[in-house]
Tab-separated table of C-alpha atoms in Angstrom:
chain	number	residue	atom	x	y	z
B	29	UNK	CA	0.000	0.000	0.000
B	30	UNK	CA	2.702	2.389	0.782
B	31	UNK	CA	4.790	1.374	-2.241
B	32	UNK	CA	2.258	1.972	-4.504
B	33	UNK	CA	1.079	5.856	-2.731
B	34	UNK	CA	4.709	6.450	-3.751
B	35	UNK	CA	4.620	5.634	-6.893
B	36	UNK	CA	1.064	7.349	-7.499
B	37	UNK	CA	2.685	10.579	-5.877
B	38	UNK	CA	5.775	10.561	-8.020
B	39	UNK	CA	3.903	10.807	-11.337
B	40	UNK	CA	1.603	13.282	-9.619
B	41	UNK	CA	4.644	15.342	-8.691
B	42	UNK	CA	6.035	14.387	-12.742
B	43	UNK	CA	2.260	15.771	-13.899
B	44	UNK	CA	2.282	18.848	-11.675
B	45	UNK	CA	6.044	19.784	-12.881
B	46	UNK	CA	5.430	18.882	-16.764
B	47	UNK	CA	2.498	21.329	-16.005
B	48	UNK	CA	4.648	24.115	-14.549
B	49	UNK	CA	6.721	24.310	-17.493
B	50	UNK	CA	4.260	26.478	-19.687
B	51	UNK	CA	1.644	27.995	-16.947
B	52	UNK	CA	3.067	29.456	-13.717
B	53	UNK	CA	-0.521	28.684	-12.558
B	54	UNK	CA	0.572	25.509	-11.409
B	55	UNK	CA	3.442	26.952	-9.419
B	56	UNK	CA	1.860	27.784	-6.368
B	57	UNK	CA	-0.798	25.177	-5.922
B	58	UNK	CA	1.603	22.707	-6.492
B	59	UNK	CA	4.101	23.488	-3.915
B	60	UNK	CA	1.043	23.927	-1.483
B	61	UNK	CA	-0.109	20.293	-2.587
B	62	UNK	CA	4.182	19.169	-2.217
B	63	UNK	CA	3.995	20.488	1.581
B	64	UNK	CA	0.658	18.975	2.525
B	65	UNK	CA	1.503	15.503	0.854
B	66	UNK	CA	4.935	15.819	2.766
B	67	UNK	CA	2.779	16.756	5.587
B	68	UNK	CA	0.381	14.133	5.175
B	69	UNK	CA	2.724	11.228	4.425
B	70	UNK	CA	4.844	11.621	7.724
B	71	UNK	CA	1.838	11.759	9.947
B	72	UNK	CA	1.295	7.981	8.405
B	73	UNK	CA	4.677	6.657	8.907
B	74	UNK	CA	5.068	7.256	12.936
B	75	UNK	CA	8.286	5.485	13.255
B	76	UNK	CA	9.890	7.743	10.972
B	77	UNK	CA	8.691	10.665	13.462
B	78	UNK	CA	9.536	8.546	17.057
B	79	UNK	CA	12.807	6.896	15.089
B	80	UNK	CA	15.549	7.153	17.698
B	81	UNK	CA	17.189	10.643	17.957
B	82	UNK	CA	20.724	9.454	16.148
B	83	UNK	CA	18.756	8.844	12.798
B	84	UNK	CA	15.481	10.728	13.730
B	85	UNK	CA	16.230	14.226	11.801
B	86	UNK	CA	18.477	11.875	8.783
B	87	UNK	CA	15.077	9.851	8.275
B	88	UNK	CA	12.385	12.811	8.279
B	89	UNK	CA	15.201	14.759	6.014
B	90	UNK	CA	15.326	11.514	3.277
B	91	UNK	CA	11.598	11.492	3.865
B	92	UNK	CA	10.987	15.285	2.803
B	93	UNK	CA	13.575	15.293	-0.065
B	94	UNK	CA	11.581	14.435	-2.812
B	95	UNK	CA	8.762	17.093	-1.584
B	96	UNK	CA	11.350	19.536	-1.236
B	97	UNK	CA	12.875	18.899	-4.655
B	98	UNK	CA	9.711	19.219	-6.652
B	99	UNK	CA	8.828	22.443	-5.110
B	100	UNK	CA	12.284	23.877	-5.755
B	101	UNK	CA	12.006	22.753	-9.270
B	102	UNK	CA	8.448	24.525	-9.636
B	103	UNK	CA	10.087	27.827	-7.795
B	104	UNK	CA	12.755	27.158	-10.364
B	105	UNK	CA	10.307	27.582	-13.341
B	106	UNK	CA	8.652	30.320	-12.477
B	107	UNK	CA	12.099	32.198	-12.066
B	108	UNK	CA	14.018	30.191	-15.227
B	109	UNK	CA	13.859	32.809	-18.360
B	110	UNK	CA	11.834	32.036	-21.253
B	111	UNK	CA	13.576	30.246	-24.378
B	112	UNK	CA	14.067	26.813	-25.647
B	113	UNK	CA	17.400	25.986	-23.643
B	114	UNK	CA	15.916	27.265	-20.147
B	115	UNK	CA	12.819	24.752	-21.099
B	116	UNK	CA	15.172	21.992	-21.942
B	117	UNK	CA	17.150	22.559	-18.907
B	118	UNK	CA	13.772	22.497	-16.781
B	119	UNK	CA	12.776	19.734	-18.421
B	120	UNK	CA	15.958	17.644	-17.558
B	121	UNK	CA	15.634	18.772	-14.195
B	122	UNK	CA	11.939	17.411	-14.070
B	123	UNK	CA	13.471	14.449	-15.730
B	124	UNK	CA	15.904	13.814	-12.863
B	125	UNK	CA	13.783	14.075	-10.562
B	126	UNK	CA	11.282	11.694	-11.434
B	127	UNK	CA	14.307	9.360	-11.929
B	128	UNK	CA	16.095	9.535	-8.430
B	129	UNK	CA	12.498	9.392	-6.822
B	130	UNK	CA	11.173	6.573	-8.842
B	131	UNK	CA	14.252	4.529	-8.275
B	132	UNK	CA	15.830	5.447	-4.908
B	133	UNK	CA	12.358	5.493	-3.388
B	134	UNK	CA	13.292	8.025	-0.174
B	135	UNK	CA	10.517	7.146	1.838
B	136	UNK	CA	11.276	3.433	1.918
B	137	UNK	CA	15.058	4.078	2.457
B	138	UNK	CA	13.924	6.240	5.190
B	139	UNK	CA	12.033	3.806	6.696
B	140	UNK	CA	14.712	1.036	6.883
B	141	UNK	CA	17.017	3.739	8.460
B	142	UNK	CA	14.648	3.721	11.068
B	143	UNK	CA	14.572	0.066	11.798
B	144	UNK	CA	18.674	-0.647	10.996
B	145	UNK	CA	18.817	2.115	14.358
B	146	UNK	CA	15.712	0.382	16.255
B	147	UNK	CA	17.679	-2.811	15.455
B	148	UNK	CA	21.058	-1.930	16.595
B	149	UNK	CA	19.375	0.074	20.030
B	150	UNK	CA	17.979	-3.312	20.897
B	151	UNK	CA	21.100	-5.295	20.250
B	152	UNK	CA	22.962	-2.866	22.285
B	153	UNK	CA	20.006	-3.252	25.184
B	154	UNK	CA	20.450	-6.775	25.090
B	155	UNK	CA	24.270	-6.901	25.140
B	156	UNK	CA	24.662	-4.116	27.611
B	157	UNK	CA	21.966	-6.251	30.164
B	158	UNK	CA	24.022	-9.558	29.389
B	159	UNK	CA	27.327	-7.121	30.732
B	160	UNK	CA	25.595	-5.719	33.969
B	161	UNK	CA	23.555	-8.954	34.862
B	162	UNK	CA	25.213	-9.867	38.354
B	163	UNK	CA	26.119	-13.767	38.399
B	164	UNK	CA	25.109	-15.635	41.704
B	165	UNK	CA	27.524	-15.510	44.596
B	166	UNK	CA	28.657	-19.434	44.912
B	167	UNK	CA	27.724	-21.470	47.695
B	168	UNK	CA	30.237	-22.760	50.405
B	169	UNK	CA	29.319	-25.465	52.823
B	170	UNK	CA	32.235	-24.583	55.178
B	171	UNK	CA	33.933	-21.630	56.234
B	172	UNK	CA	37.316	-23.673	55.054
B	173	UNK	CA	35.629	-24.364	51.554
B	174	UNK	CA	34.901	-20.270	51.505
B	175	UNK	CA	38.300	-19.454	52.022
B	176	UNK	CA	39.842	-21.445	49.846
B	177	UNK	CA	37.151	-20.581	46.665
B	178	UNK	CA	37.529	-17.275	47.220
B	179	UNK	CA	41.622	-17.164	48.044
B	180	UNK	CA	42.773	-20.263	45.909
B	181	UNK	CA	40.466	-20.891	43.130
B	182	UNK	CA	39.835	-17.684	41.970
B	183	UNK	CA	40.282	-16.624	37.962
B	184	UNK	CA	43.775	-15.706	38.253
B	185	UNK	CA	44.274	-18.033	41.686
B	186	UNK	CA	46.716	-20.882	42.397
B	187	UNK	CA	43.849	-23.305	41.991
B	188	UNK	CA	41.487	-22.155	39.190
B	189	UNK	CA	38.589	-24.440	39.022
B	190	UNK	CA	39.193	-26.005	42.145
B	191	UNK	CA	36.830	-26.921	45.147
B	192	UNK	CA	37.837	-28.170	48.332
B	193	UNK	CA	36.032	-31.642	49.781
B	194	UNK	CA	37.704	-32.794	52.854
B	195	UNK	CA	40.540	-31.093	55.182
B	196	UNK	CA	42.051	-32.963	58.211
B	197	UNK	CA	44.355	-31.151	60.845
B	198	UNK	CA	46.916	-34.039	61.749
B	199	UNK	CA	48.172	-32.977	65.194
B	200	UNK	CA	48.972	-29.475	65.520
B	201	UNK	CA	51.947	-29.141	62.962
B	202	UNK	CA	50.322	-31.286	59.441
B	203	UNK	CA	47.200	-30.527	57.619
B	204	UNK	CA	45.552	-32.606	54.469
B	205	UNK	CA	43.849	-31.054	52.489
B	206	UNK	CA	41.625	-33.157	49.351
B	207	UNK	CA	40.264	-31.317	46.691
B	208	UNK	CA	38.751	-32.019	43.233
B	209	UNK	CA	37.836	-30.592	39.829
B	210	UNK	CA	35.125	-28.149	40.031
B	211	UNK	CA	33.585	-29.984	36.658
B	212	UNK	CA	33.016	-33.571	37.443
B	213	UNK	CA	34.834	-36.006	34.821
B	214	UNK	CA	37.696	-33.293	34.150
B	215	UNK	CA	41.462	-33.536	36.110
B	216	UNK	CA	42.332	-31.117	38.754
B	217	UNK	CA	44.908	-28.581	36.741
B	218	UNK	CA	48.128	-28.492	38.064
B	219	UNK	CA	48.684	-26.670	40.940
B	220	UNK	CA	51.698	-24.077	41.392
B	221	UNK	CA	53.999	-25.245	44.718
B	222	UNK	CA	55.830	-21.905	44.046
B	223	UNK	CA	52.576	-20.320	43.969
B	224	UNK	CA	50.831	-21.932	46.705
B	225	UNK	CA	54.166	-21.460	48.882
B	226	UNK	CA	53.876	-18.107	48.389
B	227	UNK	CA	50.100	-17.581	49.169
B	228	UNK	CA	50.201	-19.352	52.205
B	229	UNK	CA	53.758	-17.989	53.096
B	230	UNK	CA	55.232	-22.154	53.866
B	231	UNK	CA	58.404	-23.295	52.708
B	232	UNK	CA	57.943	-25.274	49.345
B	233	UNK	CA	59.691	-28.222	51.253
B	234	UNK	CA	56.577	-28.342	53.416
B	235	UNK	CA	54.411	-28.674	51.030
B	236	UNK	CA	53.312	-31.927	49.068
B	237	UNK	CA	50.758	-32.000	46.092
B	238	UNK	CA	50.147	-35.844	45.216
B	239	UNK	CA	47.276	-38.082	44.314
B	240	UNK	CA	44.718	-39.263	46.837
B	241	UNK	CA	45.760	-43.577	46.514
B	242	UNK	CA	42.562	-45.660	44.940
B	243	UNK	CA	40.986	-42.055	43.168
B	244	UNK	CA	41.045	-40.619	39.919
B	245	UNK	CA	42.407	-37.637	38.571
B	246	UNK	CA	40.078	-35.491	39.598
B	247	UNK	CA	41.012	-35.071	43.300
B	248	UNK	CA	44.307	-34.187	44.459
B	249	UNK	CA	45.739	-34.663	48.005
B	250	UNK	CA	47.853	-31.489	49.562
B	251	UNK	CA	49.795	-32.284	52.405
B	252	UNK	CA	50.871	-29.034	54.306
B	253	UNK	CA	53.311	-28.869	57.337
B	254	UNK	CA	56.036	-31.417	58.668
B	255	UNK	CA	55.144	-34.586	58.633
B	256	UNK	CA	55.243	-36.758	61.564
B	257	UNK	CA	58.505	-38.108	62.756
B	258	UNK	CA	60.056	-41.072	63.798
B	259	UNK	CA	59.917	-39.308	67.221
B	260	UNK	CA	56.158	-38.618	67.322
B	261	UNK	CA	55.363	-42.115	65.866
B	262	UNK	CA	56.775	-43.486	68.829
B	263	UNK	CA	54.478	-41.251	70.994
B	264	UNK	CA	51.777	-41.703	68.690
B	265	UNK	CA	52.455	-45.277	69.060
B	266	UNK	CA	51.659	-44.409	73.075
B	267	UNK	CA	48.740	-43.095	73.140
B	268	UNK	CA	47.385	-43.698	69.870
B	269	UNK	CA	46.150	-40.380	68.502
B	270	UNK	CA	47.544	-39.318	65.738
B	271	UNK	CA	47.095	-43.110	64.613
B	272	UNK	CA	43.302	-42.727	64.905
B	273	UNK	CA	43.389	-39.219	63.226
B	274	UNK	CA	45.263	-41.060	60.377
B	275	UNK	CA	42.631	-44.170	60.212
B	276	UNK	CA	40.019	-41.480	60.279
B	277	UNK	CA	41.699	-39.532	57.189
B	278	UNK	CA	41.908	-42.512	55.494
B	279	UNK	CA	38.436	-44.173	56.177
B	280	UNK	CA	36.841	-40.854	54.414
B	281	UNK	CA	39.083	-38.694	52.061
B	282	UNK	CA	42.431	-40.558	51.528
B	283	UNK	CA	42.220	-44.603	51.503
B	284	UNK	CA	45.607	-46.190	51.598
B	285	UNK	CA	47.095	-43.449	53.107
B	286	UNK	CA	49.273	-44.750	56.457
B	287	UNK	CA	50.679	-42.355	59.429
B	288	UNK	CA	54.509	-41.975	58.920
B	289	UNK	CA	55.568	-39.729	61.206
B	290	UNK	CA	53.873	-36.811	63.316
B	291	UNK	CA	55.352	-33.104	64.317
B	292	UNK	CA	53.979	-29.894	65.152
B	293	UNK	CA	53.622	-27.322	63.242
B	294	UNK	CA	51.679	-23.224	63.554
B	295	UNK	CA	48.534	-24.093	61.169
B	296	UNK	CA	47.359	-21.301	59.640
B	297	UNK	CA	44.201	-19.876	60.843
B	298	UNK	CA	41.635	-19.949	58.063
B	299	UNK	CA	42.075	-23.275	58.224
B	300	UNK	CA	41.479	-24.146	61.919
């Protein structure tokens, strides 16, 4: 329907130029009917008048141009001196613009200005919600499972898609410490000793990063602190303690996993 009102109103506009050309009658009239059609023809396309603001005044401008070119041209021949060459020359402008408005069609150019920049203001909504939408704080069952998500296996962190499961103080001088891939079925990643030595300020020597004896590879066992010694067997062997804290470790988190030896050692706080 719109296609075709252009079209009708471009050979109107052709008729109401040819017309100019001999009879200045038509010069007047005309460019009233131009305005009012211009008029008339933006109050039915809305969108071009509530387009967004970076296109609004391009659109209504592309709309208009036709309008404003056929009244120019019939100012034009009412001001053009009489002969044959100032008639040619009008009618090669009439020419031209029949041409350009027949084929470049401004109001449907217009138009699809206005929905390229509703297009590309939605697509900027949408990406600029996806980049302020606030992802869910994760869960922690323990305090000790808190700090080391949020210390360890942090983007960036030692441990990088890391969780940890179990944690066992052995005595006062030895923690282990199991933890597993944050994605089930994929390995832990290796884990820095450098970088964990230097995030929990313990000599490297004190540190062990093995794997947990009948699992897979997607736990990992860290052994922080001195291990028990000969020394602390023996008194182990006395009274039985750290013996039953090492059955214990290995009943749940670490099968296969036998007391060696037994020392003290400053834990670090977060962790007790």
């Amino acid at each position: 329907m719109r296609a075709t009102a252009g079209r009708v109103a471009a050979v109107a506009g052709t008729v109401v130029l040819t017309g100019g050309l001999g009879n200045d009658a038509f010069t007047l009239p005309g460019a009233l009917a131009t305005a009012a059609t211009a008029v008339v023809g933006l109050a039915a396309n809305p969108q071009v008048l509530r387009a967004p603001a970076s296109v609004r005044w391009t659109a209504i401008s592309v709309y208009a141009a036709p309008h404003a070119g056929c009244a120019a041209v019939l100012v034009g021949e009412r001001l053009a001196p009489e002969g044959p060459v100032s008639v040619l020359v009008q009618a090669a402008a009439i020419a031209l613009w029949t041409g350009a408005t027949w084929y470049l069609r401004p109001g449907l150019t217009a138009r699809e200005l206005v929905d390229e920049a509703l297009a590309q203001e939605l697509a900027d909504a949408v990406e600029k919600t996806e980049e302020t939408a606030v992802e869910p704080a994760p869960t922690y069952d323990t305090p000790q499972a808190q700090w080391w998500g949020e210390r360890f296996a942090v983007e960036g962190g030692v441990a990088p898609g890391t969780v940890l499961l179990q944690h066992q103080q052995v005595g006062e001088g030895c923690l282990a410490i199991v933890i597993g891939a944050q994605k089930r079925g994929q390995p832990v990643p290796d884990i820095s000793k450098p970088g964990l030595s230097a995030e929990l300020d313990l000599p490297e020597e004190l540190i062990e990063i093995g794997p947990v004896p009948g699992r897979g590879a997607g736990v990992r066992l860290l052994v922080l602190g001195q291990r028990p010694t000969a020394e602390a067997e023996a008194e182990a062997e006395a009274d039985g303690s750290d013996a039953e804290v090492w059955a214990e470790i290995a009943a749940t988190a670490m099968p296969g996993v036998e007391l060696i030896e037994a020392t003290t050692y400053e834990a670090h706080k977060e962790l007790t």
